[in-house]
mmCIF file of C-alpha atoms in Angstrom:
data_model
loop_
_atom_site.group_PDB
_atom_site.id
_atom_site.type_symbol
_atom_site.label_atom_id
_atom_site.label_comp_id
_atom_site.label_asym_id
_atom_site.label_seq_id
_atom_site.Cartn_x
_atom_site.Cartn_y
_atom_site.Cartn_z
ATOM 1 C CA UNK A 149 163.528 79.203 17.710
ATOM 2 C CA UNK A 150 164.474 76.214 19.818
ATOM 3 C CA UNK A 151 164.792 76.481 23.542
ATOM 4 C CA UNK A 152 168.613 75.812 23.438
ATOM 5 C CA UNK A 153 169.157 78.447 20.850
ATOM 6 C CA UNK A 154 167.045 80.931 22.828
ATOM 7 C CA UNK A 155 169.085 80.260 25.933
ATOM 8 C CA UNK A 156 172.372 80.774 24.180
ATOM 9 C CA UNK A 157 171.218 84.163 22.936
ATOM 10 C CA UNK A 158 169.766 85.321 26.223
ATOM 11 C CA UNK A 159 172.368 86.699 28.634
ATOM 12 C CA UNK A 160 170.054 86.471 31.593
ATOM 13 C CA UNK A 161 170.088 82.651 31.311
ATOM 14 C CA UNK A 162 173.838 82.091 31.068
ATOM 15 C CA UNK A 163 175.781 79.892 33.485
ATOM 16 C CA UNK A 164 175.320 81.217 36.990
ATOM 17 C CA UNK A 165 178.492 79.674 38.506
ATOM 18 C CA UNK A 166 180.325 82.001 40.898
ATOM 19 C CA UNK A 167 177.548 84.542 40.479
ATOM 20 C CA UNK A 168 174.421 83.084 42.070
ATOM 21 C CA UNK A 169 173.969 80.205 44.518
ATOM 22 C CA UNK A 170 171.046 78.867 46.457
ATOM 23 C CA UNK A 171 171.628 79.368 50.137
ATOM 24 C CA UNK A 172 168.265 78.885 51.860
ATOM 25 C CA UNK A 173 168.346 76.090 54.410
ATOM 26 C CA UNK A 174 165.979 74.238 56.590
ATOM 27 C CA UNK A 175 166.769 76.322 59.661
ATOM 28 C CA UNK A 176 165.947 73.634 62.177
ATOM 29 C CA UNK A 177 168.459 70.820 62.487
ATOM 30 C CA UNK A 178 167.002 69.277 65.616
ATOM 31 C CA UNK A 179 165.785 65.654 65.264
ATOM 32 C CA UNK A 180 164.432 64.397 68.644
ATOM 33 C CA UNK A 181 162.396 61.559 67.095
ATOM 34 C CA UNK A 182 165.412 59.865 65.614
ATOM 35 C CA UNK A 183 163.771 60.333 62.258
ATOM 36 C CA UNK A 184 165.644 59.656 59.072
ATOM 37 C CA UNK A 185 166.022 62.985 57.344
ATOM 38 C CA UNK A 186 166.076 62.601 53.600
ATOM 39 C CA UNK A 187 168.810 64.887 52.361
ATOM 40 C CA UNK A 188 167.776 64.791 48.662
ATOM 41 C CA UNK A 189 164.402 66.485 49.425
ATOM 42 C CA UNK A 190 163.045 69.968 49.941
ATOM 43 C CA UNK A 191 165.443 72.844 50.417
ATOM 44 C CA UNK A 192 168.456 70.535 50.590
ATOM 45 C CA UNK A 193 167.559 69.053 47.085
ATOM 46 C CA UNK A 194 167.339 72.484 45.644
ATOM 47 C CA UNK A 195 170.573 73.690 47.197
ATOM 48 C CA UNK A 196 172.447 70.529 46.117
ATOM 49 C CA UNK A 197 171.123 70.602 42.552
ATOM 50 C CA UNK A 198 171.532 74.284 41.804
ATOM 51 C CA UNK A 199 174.973 74.615 43.417
ATOM 52 C CA UNK A 200 176.226 71.511 41.682
ATOM 53 C CA UNK A 201 179.156 72.301 39.376
ATOM 54 C CA UNK A 202 177.496 70.322 36.559
ATOM 55 C CA UNK A 203 174.355 72.454 36.690
ATOM 56 C CA UNK A 204 173.708 74.406 33.449
ATOM 57 C CA UNK A 205 170.686 75.953 31.856
ATOM 58 C CA UNK A 206 171.349 74.291 28.514
ATOM 59 C CA UNK A 207 171.657 70.839 30.038
ATOM 60 C CA UNK A 208 168.311 71.268 31.854
ATOM 61 C CA UNK A 209 166.552 72.450 28.719
ATOM 62 C CA UNK A 210 167.995 69.514 26.777
ATOM 63 C CA UNK A 211 166.639 67.043 29.363
ATOM 64 C CA UNK A 212 163.185 68.719 29.274
ATOM 65 C CA UNK A 213 163.184 68.703 25.411
ATOM 66 C CA UNK A 214 164.162 65.006 25.260
ATOM 67 C CA UNK A 215 161.568 64.069 27.850
ATOM 68 C CA UNK A 216 158.783 65.958 26.015
ATOM 69 C CA UNK A 217 159.781 64.433 22.679
ATOM 70 C CA UNK A 218 159.858 60.868 24.102
ATOM 71 C CA UNK A 219 156.380 61.333 25.621
ATOM 72 C CA UNK A 220 155.060 63.132 22.490
ATOM 73 C CA UNK A 221 153.926 66.219 24.468
ATOM 74 C CA UNK A 222 154.421 68.910 21.833
ATOM 75 C CA UNK A 223 151.715 71.198 23.260
ATOM 76 C CA UNK A 224 153.533 71.161 26.566
ATOM 77 C CA UNK A 225 156.820 71.900 24.800
ATOM 78 C CA UNK A 226 155.381 74.999 23.052
ATOM 79 C CA UNK A 227 153.923 76.281 26.311
ATOM 80 C CA UNK A 228 157.185 75.755 28.153
ATOM 81 C CA UNK A 229 159.080 77.725 25.469
ATOM 82 C CA UNK A 230 156.455 80.507 25.667
ATOM 83 C CA UNK A 231 156.971 80.660 29.429
ATOM 84 C CA UNK A 232 160.808 80.733 29.197
ATOM 85 C CA UNK A 233 160.672 83.488 26.562
ATOM 86 C CA UNK A 234 158.479 85.622 28.844
ATOM 87 C CA UNK A 235 160.856 84.962 31.737
ATOM 88 C CA UNK A 236 163.750 85.979 29.530
ATOM 89 C CA UNK A 237 162.189 89.389 28.863
ATOM 90 C CA UNK A 238 162.607 90.196 32.523
ATOM 91 C CA UNK A 239 166.410 89.882 32.321
ATOM 92 C CA UNK A 240 166.751 88.534 35.816
ATOM 93 C CA UNK A 241 169.696 86.595 37.162
ATOM 94 C CA UNK A 242 167.156 84.205 38.762
ATOM 95 C CA UNK A 243 165.982 82.892 35.408
ATOM 96 C CA UNK A 244 168.277 79.896 35.670
ATOM 97 C CA UNK A 245 166.658 78.882 38.957
ATOM 98 C CA UNK A 246 163.257 79.001 37.309
ATOM 99 C CA UNK A 247 164.519 76.587 34.678
ATOM 100 C CA UNK A 248 165.403 74.057 37.368
ATOM 101 C CA UNK A 249 161.852 74.252 38.802
ATOM 102 C CA UNK A 250 160.439 73.843 35.293
ATOM 103 C CA UNK A 251 162.508 70.635 34.980
ATOM 104 C CA UNK A 252 161.160 69.331 38.315
ATOM 105 C CA UNK A 253 157.549 70.256 37.429
ATOM 106 C CA UNK A 254 157.671 68.534 34.005
ATOM 107 C CA UNK A 255 159.966 65.529 34.557
ATOM 108 C CA UNK A 256 159.768 64.827 38.314
ATOM 109 C CA UNK A 257 156.245 66.064 39.143
ATOM 110 C CA UNK A 258 156.044 65.510 42.897
ATOM 111 C CA UNK A 259 152.286 65.544 42.955
ATOM 112 C CA UNK A 260 151.797 63.660 39.662
ATOM 113 C CA UNK A 261 150.400 66.592 37.658
ATOM 114 C CA UNK A 262 149.386 65.587 34.163
ATOM 115 C CA UNK A 263 150.311 67.354 30.912
ATOM 116 C CA UNK A 264 147.044 69.324 30.750
ATOM 117 C CA UNK A 265 147.345 70.624 34.279
ATOM 118 C CA UNK A 266 151.053 71.634 33.803
ATOM 119 C CA UNK A 267 150.065 73.577 30.645
ATOM 120 C CA UNK A 268 147.456 75.405 32.691
ATOM 121 C CA UNK A 269 150.023 76.159 35.373
ATOM 122 C CA UNK A 270 152.358 77.713 32.713
ATOM 123 C CA UNK A 271 149.458 79.693 31.330
ATOM 124 C CA UNK A 272 148.642 81.108 34.774
ATOM 125 C CA UNK A 273 152.353 81.847 35.460
ATOM 126 C CA UNK A 274 152.661 83.769 32.196
ATOM 127 C CA UNK A 275 149.598 85.847 33.096
ATOM 128 C CA UNK A 276 151.104 86.560 36.518
ATOM 129 C CA UNK A 277 154.372 87.736 34.944
ATOM 130 C CA UNK A 278 152.360 90.517 33.449
ATOM 131 C CA UNK A 279 150.248 91.370 36.462
ATOM 132 C CA UNK A 280 150.538 94.741 38.270
ATOM 133 C CA UNK A 281 151.492 93.722 41.820
ATOM 134 C CA UNK A 282 151.473 95.818 44.938
ATOM 135 C CA UNK A 283 154.998 97.102 45.538
ATOM 136 C CA UNK A 284 155.009 95.341 48.976
ATOM 137 C CA UNK A 285 154.958 91.984 47.115
ATOM 138 C CA UNK A 286 158.231 92.764 45.340
ATOM 139 C CA UNK A 287 159.311 91.848 41.828
ATOM 140 C CA UNK A 288 156.820 89.836 39.755
ATOM 141 C CA UNK A 289 159.495 87.366 38.558
ATOM 142 C CA UNK A 290 160.619 86.561 42.097
ATOM 143 C CA UNK A 291 156.975 85.894 43.070
ATOM 144 C CA UNK A 292 156.622 83.538 40.031
ATOM 145 C CA UNK A 293 159.827 81.822 41.015
ATOM 146 C CA UNK A 294 158.546 81.362 44.574
ATOM 147 C CA UNK A 295 155.212 79.912 43.366
ATOM 148 C CA UNK A 296 156.941 77.621 40.780
ATOM 149 C CA UNK A 297 159.199 76.308 43.504
ATOM 150 C CA UNK A 298 156.201 75.525 45.758
ATOM 151 C CA UNK A 299 154.458 73.523 43.057
ATOM 152 C CA UNK A 300 157.462 71.676 41.724
ATOM 153 C CA UNK A 301 159.063 70.820 45.139
ATOM 154 C CA UNK A 302 156.324 71.134 47.771
ATOM 155 C CA UNK A 303 158.532 69.842 50.573
ATOM 156 C CA UNK A 304 160.525 73.100 50.146
ATOM 157 C CA UNK A 305 157.651 75.152 51.509
ATOM 158 C CA UNK A 306 158.924 76.272 54.843
ATOM 159 C CA UNK A 307 157.747 78.083 57.989
ATOM 160 C CA UNK A 308 161.359 79.130 58.660
ATOM 161 C CA UNK A 309 161.736 80.582 62.160
ATOM 162 C CA UNK A 310 158.009 81.236 62.803
ATOM 163 C CA UNK A 311 155.568 78.917 64.670
ATOM 164 C CA UNK A 312 153.383 78.540 61.603
ATOM 165 C CA UNK A 313 153.645 74.789 61.152
ATOM 166 C CA UNK A 314 149.880 74.255 60.828
ATOM 167 C CA UNK A 315 149.219 76.953 58.186
ATOM 168 C CA UNK A 316 152.433 75.863 56.425
ATOM 169 C CA UNK A 317 151.048 72.271 56.164
ATOM 170 C CA UNK A 318 147.743 73.675 54.778
ATOM 171 C CA UNK A 319 149.704 75.752 52.282
ATOM 172 C CA UNK A 320 151.532 72.644 51.137
ATOM 173 C CA UNK A 321 148.259 70.775 50.824
ATOM 174 C CA UNK A 322 146.785 73.622 48.700
ATOM 175 C CA UNK A 323 149.821 73.534 46.428
ATOM 176 C CA UNK A 324 149.485 69.767 45.986
ATOM 177 C CA UNK A 325 145.695 69.431 45.801
ATOM 178 C CA UNK A 326 144.599 72.594 44.080
ATOM 179 C CA UNK A 327 147.718 74.075 42.222
ATOM 180 C CA UNK A 328 145.661 76.554 40.066
ATOM 181 C CA UNK A 329 143.589 77.716 42.993
ATOM 182 C CA UNK A 330 146.922 78.125 44.859
ATOM 183 C CA UNK A 331 148.208 80.442 42.101
ATOM 184 C CA UNK A 332 144.905 82.307 41.945
ATOM 185 C CA UNK A 333 145.014 83.031 45.638
ATOM 186 C CA UNK A 334 148.557 84.265 45.631
ATOM 187 C CA UNK A 335 147.953 86.317 42.426
ATOM 188 C CA UNK A 336 145.073 88.180 44.111
ATOM 189 C CA UNK A 337 146.843 88.626 47.455
ATOM 190 C CA UNK A 338 149.940 90.066 45.756
ATOM 191 C CA UNK A 339 147.696 92.648 44.049
ATOM 192 C CA UNK A 340 146.297 93.517 47.484
ATOM 193 C CA UNK A 341 142.914 92.112 46.502
ATOM 194 C CA UNK A 342 140.396 89.908 48.331
ATOM 195 C CA UNK A 343 140.031 86.475 46.739
ATOM 196 C CA UNK A 344 136.746 84.610 46.600
ATOM 197 C CA UNK A 345 137.749 80.957 46.791
ATOM 198 C CA UNK A 346 136.242 77.881 45.148
ATOM 199 C CA UNK A 347 134.758 77.019 48.570
ATOM 200 C CA UNK A 348 133.138 80.473 48.696
ATOM 201 C CA UNK A 349 135.465 81.959 51.300
ATOM 202 C CA UNK A 350 136.761 85.509 51.269
ATOM 203 C CA UNK A 351 140.632 85.360 51.597
ATOM 204 C CA UNK A 352 142.069 88.762 52.457
ATOM 205 C CA UNK A 353 145.708 89.901 52.264
ATOM 206 C CA UNK A 354 147.579 90.439 55.491
ATOM 207 C CA UNK A 355 150.788 92.439 55.131
ATOM 208 C CA UNK A 356 151.762 92.195 58.796
ATOM 209 C CA UNK A 357 154.920 90.221 57.867
ATOM 210 C CA UNK A 358 156.406 93.554 56.871
ATOM 211 C CA UNK A 359 156.517 94.471 60.516
ATOM 212 C CA UNK A 360 159.182 91.784 61.167
ATOM 213 C CA UNK A 361 162.806 92.247 60.098
ATOM 214 C CA UNK A 362 163.629 88.581 60.812
ATOM 215 C CA UNK A 363 161.070 86.860 58.607
ATOM 216 C CA UNK A 364 163.078 84.773 56.151
ATOM 217 C CA UNK A 365 160.100 83.025 54.539
ATOM 218 C CA UNK A 366 159.645 83.150 50.758
ATOM 219 C CA UNK A 367 157.202 85.686 49.443
ATOM 220 C CA UNK A 368 154.575 83.103 48.526
ATOM 221 C CA UNK A 369 154.788 81.713 52.069
ATOM 222 C CA UNK A 370 154.475 85.113 53.661
ATOM 223 C CA UNK A 371 151.367 85.965 51.579
ATOM 224 C CA UNK A 372 149.495 82.738 51.892
ATOM 225 C CA UNK A 373 150.386 81.703 55.434
ATOM 226 C CA UNK A 374 149.376 85.072 56.903
ATOM 227 C CA UNK A 375 146.080 85.071 54.902
ATOM 228 C CA UNK A 376 145.141 81.552 56.092
ATOM 229 C CA UNK A 377 145.875 82.583 59.717
ATOM 230 C CA UNK A 378 143.729 85.666 59.204
ATOM 231 C CA UNK A 379 140.961 83.595 57.624
ATOM 232 C CA UNK A 380 140.641 81.564 60.836
ATOM 233 C CA UNK A 381 140.893 84.507 63.251
ATOM 234 C CA UNK A 382 138.704 87.618 63.256
ATOM 235 C CA UNK A 383 141.263 89.935 64.959
ATOM 236 C CA UNK A 384 143.333 92.052 62.646
ATOM 237 C CA UNK A 385 147.094 91.337 62.708
ATOM 238 C CA UNK A 386 146.616 88.474 65.114
ATOM 239 C CA UNK A 387 149.289 86.743 63.099
ATOM 240 C CA UNK A 388 151.940 89.305 63.860
ATOM 241 C CA UNK A 389 151.045 89.189 67.552
ATOM 242 C CA UNK A 390 150.720 85.503 67.909
ATOM 243 C CA UNK A 391 152.559 83.990 64.970
ATOM 244 C CA UNK A 392 155.914 83.777 66.688
ATOM 245 C CA UNK A 393 154.609 82.689 70.091
ATOM 246 C CA UNK A 394 151.719 80.416 69.098
ATOM 247 C CA UNK A 395 150.240 78.828 65.995
ATOM 248 C CA UNK A 396 146.782 77.388 65.307
ATOM 249 C CA UNK A 397 144.947 75.153 67.822
ATOM 250 C CA UNK A 398 143.667 71.755 66.641
ATOM 251 C CA UNK A 399 140.110 73.101 66.325
ATOM 252 C CA UNK A 400 141.177 76.230 64.450
ATOM 253 C CA UNK A 401 143.274 74.146 62.106
ATOM 254 C CA UNK A 402 140.254 71.930 61.473
ATOM 255 C CA UNK A 403 138.189 75.044 60.829
ATOM 256 C CA UNK A 404 140.697 76.122 58.198
ATOM 257 C CA UNK A 405 140.367 72.772 56.454
ATOM 258 C CA UNK A 406 136.608 73.078 56.338
ATOM 259 C CA UNK A 407 136.834 76.620 55.005
ATOM 260 C CA UNK A 408 139.487 75.780 52.317
ATOM 261 C CA UNK A 409 138.771 72.158 51.336
ATOM 262 C CA UNK A 410 135.123 71.574 52.223
ATOM 263 C CA UNK A 411 133.067 69.780 54.937
ATOM 264 C CA UNK A 412 134.121 66.236 54.225
ATOM 265 C CA UNK A 413 136.824 66.296 56.869
ATOM 266 C CA UNK A 414 137.066 65.067 60.443
ATOM 267 C CA UNK A 415 139.382 65.720 63.334
ATOM 268 C CA UNK A 416 140.634 62.424 64.867
ATOM 269 C CA UNK A 417 142.186 63.071 68.339
ATOM 270 C CA UNK A 418 144.141 60.689 70.495
ATOM 271 C CA UNK A 419 141.651 61.380 73.329
ATOM 272 C CA UNK A 420 139.068 59.359 71.394
ATOM 273 C CA UNK A 421 141.236 56.533 70.141
ATOM 274 C CA UNK A 422 143.940 54.283 71.405
ATOM 275 C CA UNK A 423 147.448 54.576 69.894
ATOM 276 C CA UNK A 424 146.913 51.451 67.815
ATOM 277 C CA UNK A 425 143.534 52.675 66.634
ATOM 278 C CA UNK A 426 144.809 56.184 65.572
ATOM 279 C CA UNK A 427 147.621 54.529 63.637
ATOM 280 C CA UNK A 428 145.006 52.334 61.834
ATOM 281 C CA UNK A 429 143.061 55.479 61.021
ATOM 282 C CA UNK A 430 146.160 57.101 59.603
ATOM 283 C CA UNK A 431 146.782 53.959 57.557
ATOM 284 C CA UNK A 432 143.187 54.039 56.239
ATOM 285 C CA UNK A 433 143.643 57.562 54.915
ATOM 286 C CA UNK A 434 146.040 56.083 52.343
ATOM 287 C CA UNK A 435 148.543 59.074 52.491
ATOM 288 C CA UNK A 436 150.580 59.682 49.393
ATOM 289 C CA UNK A 437 152.372 62.503 47.605
ATOM 290 C CA UNK A 438 149.135 63.423 45.884
ATOM 291 C CA UNK A 439 147.078 62.839 49.068
ATOM 292 C CA UNK A 440 148.974 64.346 51.967
ATOM 293 C CA UNK A 441 147.446 63.932 55.451
ATOM 294 C CA UNK A 442 148.094 66.482 58.158
ATOM 295 C CA UNK A 443 148.933 65.091 61.677
ATOM 296 C CA UNK A 444 150.116 66.787 64.859
ATOM 297 C CA UNK A 445 152.865 65.130 66.844
ATOM 298 C CA UNK A 446 154.739 65.750 70.073
ATOM 299 C CA UNK A 447 158.005 66.534 68.215
ATOM 300 C CA UNK A 448 160.000 67.832 71.161
ATOM 301 C CA UNK A 449 159.659 67.370 74.965
ATOM 302 C CA UNK A 450 159.661 71.119 75.649
ATOM 303 C CA UNK A 451 159.773 74.470 73.967
ATOM 304 C CA UNK A 452 157.814 76.082 71.129
ATOM 305 C CA UNK A 453 157.829 73.006 68.914
ATOM 306 C CA UNK A 454 156.407 70.543 71.493
ATOM 307 C CA UNK A 455 153.381 70.133 69.247
ATOM 308 C CA UNK A 456 154.336 70.243 65.593
ATOM 309 C CA UNK A 457 152.166 69.719 62.476
ATOM 310 C CA UNK A 458 153.519 67.679 59.512
ATOM 311 C CA UNK A 459 152.047 66.141 56.308
ATOM 312 C CA UNK A 460 152.142 62.395 55.978
ATOM 313 C CA UNK A 461 152.838 61.332 52.313
ATOM 314 C CA UNK A 462 153.433 57.558 52.755
ATOM 315 C CA UNK A 463 152.541 54.736 55.111
ATOM 316 C CA UNK A 464 154.789 51.674 54.668
ATOM 317 C CA UNK A 465 153.070 48.716 56.344
ATOM 318 C CA UNK A 466 155.914 46.378 55.514
ATOM 319 C CA UNK A 467 158.666 48.576 57.031
ATOM 320 C CA UNK A 468 156.353 50.019 59.728
ATOM 321 C CA UNK A 469 157.235 53.621 59.127
ATOM 322 C CA UNK A 470 155.735 56.806 57.686
ATOM 323 C CA UNK A 471 157.183 59.416 55.365
ATOM 324 C CA UNK A 472 156.445 63.046 56.184
ATOM 325 C CA UNK A 473 156.850 66.529 54.867
ATOM 326 C CA UNK A 474 158.191 68.554 57.803
ATOM 327 C CA UNK A 475 157.347 72.220 57.191
ATOM 328 C CA UNK A 476 160.930 73.090 58.055
ATOM 329 C CA UNK A 477 161.583 72.391 54.359
ATOM 330 C CA UNK A 478 162.486 68.693 54.344
ATOM 331 C CA UNK A 479 161.107 65.117 54.223
ATOM 332 C CA UNK A 480 161.678 62.558 57.067
ATOM 333 C CA UNK A 481 160.929 58.957 57.791
ATOM 334 C CA UNK A 482 159.492 58.176 61.256
ATOM 335 C CA UNK A 483 159.116 54.731 62.808
ATOM 336 C CA UNK A 484 155.480 53.790 63.611
ATOM 337 C CA UNK A 485 156.440 52.592 67.120
ATOM 338 C CA UNK A 486 157.645 56.129 67.881
ATOM 339 C CA UNK A 487 154.620 57.645 66.133
ATOM 340 C CA UNK A 488 152.178 55.799 68.429
ATOM 341 C CA UNK A 489 153.443 57.589 71.492
ATOM 342 C CA UNK A 490 153.792 60.929 69.795
ATOM 343 C CA UNK A 491 150.714 61.506 67.600
ATOM 344 C CA UNK A 492 148.114 63.976 68.811
ATOM 345 C CA UNK A 493 145.546 64.329 66.017
ATOM 346 C CA UNK A 494 144.833 63.589 62.319
ATOM 347 C CA UNK A 495 142.829 65.554 59.879
ATOM 348 C CA UNK A 496 141.352 63.566 57.032
ATOM 349 C CA UNK A 497 138.097 62.563 55.385
ATOM 350 C CA UNK A 498 135.209 61.674 57.641
ATOM 351 C CA UNK A 499 135.001 57.903 56.979
ATOM 352 C CA UNK A 500 138.560 56.939 57.954
ATOM 353 C CA UNK A 501 137.478 55.416 61.311
ATOM 354 C CA UNK A 502 134.657 53.263 59.921
ATOM 355 C CA UNK A 503 136.555 50.049 60.870
ATOM 356 C CA UNK A 504 137.253 51.199 64.457
ATOM 357 C CA UNK A 505 134.711 49.658 66.900
ATOM 358 C CA UNK A 506 132.520 52.308 68.553
ATOM 359 C CA UNK A 507 129.701 52.107 71.094
ATOM 360 C CA UNK A 508 126.813 54.327 69.930
ATOM 361 C CA UNK A 509 125.813 56.939 72.452
ATOM 362 C CA UNK A 510 122.238 55.585 72.783
ATOM 363 C CA UNK A 511 123.550 52.167 73.894
ATOM 364 C CA UNK A 512 126.243 53.609 76.129
ATOM 365 C CA UNK A 513 123.822 55.869 77.932
ATOM 366 C CA UNK A 514 121.420 53.013 78.423
ATOM 367 C CA UNK A 515 124.178 50.880 79.935
ATOM 368 C CA UNK A 516 125.305 53.768 82.119
ATOM 369 C CA UNK A 517 121.820 54.362 83.507
ATOM 370 C CA UNK A 518 121.214 50.680 84.216
ATOM 371 C CA UNK A 519 124.734 49.988 85.457
ATOM 372 C CA UNK A 520 125.043 47.138 83.019
ATOM 373 C CA UNK A 521 128.670 48.074 82.350
ATOM 374 C CA UNK A 522 131.209 45.269 82.543
ATOM 375 C CA UNK A 523 132.851 46.229 85.846
ATOM 376 C CA UNK A 524 129.880 47.500 87.835
ATOM 377 C CA UNK A 525 128.684 45.727 91.074
ATOM 378 C CA UNK A 526 125.641 47.573 92.380
ATOM 379 C CA UNK A 527 124.529 47.580 96.023
ATOM 380 C CA UNK A 528 122.163 49.702 98.053
ATOM 381 C CA UNK A 529 125.118 51.340 99.730
ATOM 382 C CA UNK A 530 127.286 52.327 96.782
ATOM 383 C CA UNK A 531 128.372 51.509 93.205
ATOM 384 C CA UNK A 532 131.481 49.373 93.079
ATOM 385 C CA UNK A 533 133.580 47.977 90.254
ATOM 386 C CA UNK A 534 134.282 44.342 89.596
ATOM 387 C CA UNK A 535 138.020 44.118 90.055
ATOM 388 C CA UNK A 536 138.052 40.578 88.771
ATOM 389 C CA UNK A 537 137.351 41.666 85.257
ATOM 390 C CA UNK A 538 140.275 40.943 82.898
ATOM 391 C CA UNK A 539 142.371 43.923 81.646
ATOM 392 C CA UNK A 540 141.826 42.570 78.144
ATOM 393 C CA UNK A 541 138.037 42.775 78.384
ATOM 394 C CA UNK A 542 138.096 46.126 80.171
ATOM 395 C CA UNK A 543 140.535 47.691 77.651
ATOM 396 C CA UNK A 544 138.535 46.388 74.693
ATOM 397 C CA UNK A 545 135.480 48.149 76.100
ATOM 398 C CA UNK A 546 137.248 51.387 76.946
ATOM 399 C CA UNK A 547 138.828 51.517 73.417
ATOM 400 C CA UNK A 548 135.304 51.636 71.967
ATOM 401 C CA UNK A 549 134.488 54.863 73.795
ATOM 402 C CA UNK A 550 135.032 58.418 72.656
ATOM 403 C CA UNK A 551 136.265 61.283 74.861
ATOM 404 C CA UNK A 552 132.828 62.341 75.997
ATOM 405 C CA UNK A 553 131.804 58.861 76.977
ATOM 406 C CA UNK A 554 135.091 58.407 78.970
ATOM 407 C CA UNK A 555 134.308 61.651 80.831
ATOM 408 C CA UNK A 556 130.800 60.374 81.652
ATOM 409 C CA UNK A 557 132.315 57.155 82.930
ATOM 410 C CA UNK A 558 134.705 58.944 85.272
ATOM 411 C CA UNK A 559 131.885 61.115 86.631
ATOM 412 C CA UNK A 560 129.694 58.049 87.208
ATOM 413 C CA UNK A 561 132.364 56.165 89.110
ATOM 414 C CA UNK A 562 133.510 59.016 91.268
ATOM 415 C CA UNK A 563 132.757 58.292 94.892
ATOM 416 C CA UNK A 564 134.529 58.674 98.216
ATOM 417 C CA UNK A 565 133.194 55.270 99.120
ATOM 418 C CA UNK A 566 135.375 53.534 96.526
ATOM 419 C CA UNK A 567 138.584 52.136 97.765
ATOM 420 C CA UNK A 568 141.821 52.644 95.913
ATOM 421 C CA UNK A 569 141.764 49.177 94.302
ATOM 422 C CA UNK A 570 138.238 49.902 93.064
ATOM 423 C CA UNK A 571 139.328 52.974 91.212
ATOM 424 C CA UNK A 572 141.256 51.132 88.511
ATOM 425 C CA UNK A 573 138.943 52.347 85.780
ATOM 426 C CA UNK A 574 139.627 55.998 86.623
#
């Protein structure tokens, strides 16, 4: 039975016009950074595509079939048909939406998944359709729809009205980097089971989202965001108590990365690097759709979103801008000149700052003890700074210091004997 014939015979996959429409939006429309919001991404892309009058299940299957035939991927075709047949058995009016996500996963794979991996994803989703889930997780088909949407269009993963930007960015990275692990985690959590991850971490379900009547996140977001938050905090239901009023700190976010992705990560803060240096570090991470890099930026001047986590998926050196996935369910382009004054930290692999000049602690400590620093003038009365040193030379030296070294410098120069003009370094 061909896919098109199957669809024609299956009433649950008939044209959805005037019956169903996709209404979920990126709930935040604010744009204080003058970023260019890409309307054909994330939740907007889904809404525009599915609500389009030309949308039809048969048309989508025809496109998938033609694509698979052109690329000679018959094994993938058979697996896709098997998955659609299993979906059809559930007789849900959401089956047409699942078809759209299949189209995006196979033809427009955001993360560049190959045929073998997509087949494994369909295998796992078929198994999940037949799993016995906890009633609190809702209908199995809706959970599969939510997971498939996450994998096919990761920029649609949204925190909605909660302050969960950091865990939402981590969720997006899991969906992109480890799609099968992502499905395994959600599968276990929806069954109210503890999951033992690939990185040997126990991930426990947290159903505290049931306590809120205003939580509009998808079911996959509710399950995995709460569990990641719980993984990093020992208190039970800390998410429900703090999730609306405060997210993860930079150190707790970094802890989550180590627990979920391994030890080969480093937290690069703007305290340790100049704006130019931290942008160079971001550039050296080589962010892409398959290699998202989480950063934290000062997104608004005040309010709950002053510090906001996003995933960088492109660094355009020619145009001098970056492309991000904003966990409000959209993608944006931000100018690097704006980024320099707004970026707070980067989380990436531990060698991304290898080209940034640093002064090793042992040399710095020796210089500090002997006062052989570039601005010191030592006398028997007090320590003074050489105010004739050029700003260029001074800044070059200071930019080679990390936060701890800068603190030591301030302590070493602190003296009531110093005049105002001598305190330039502080």
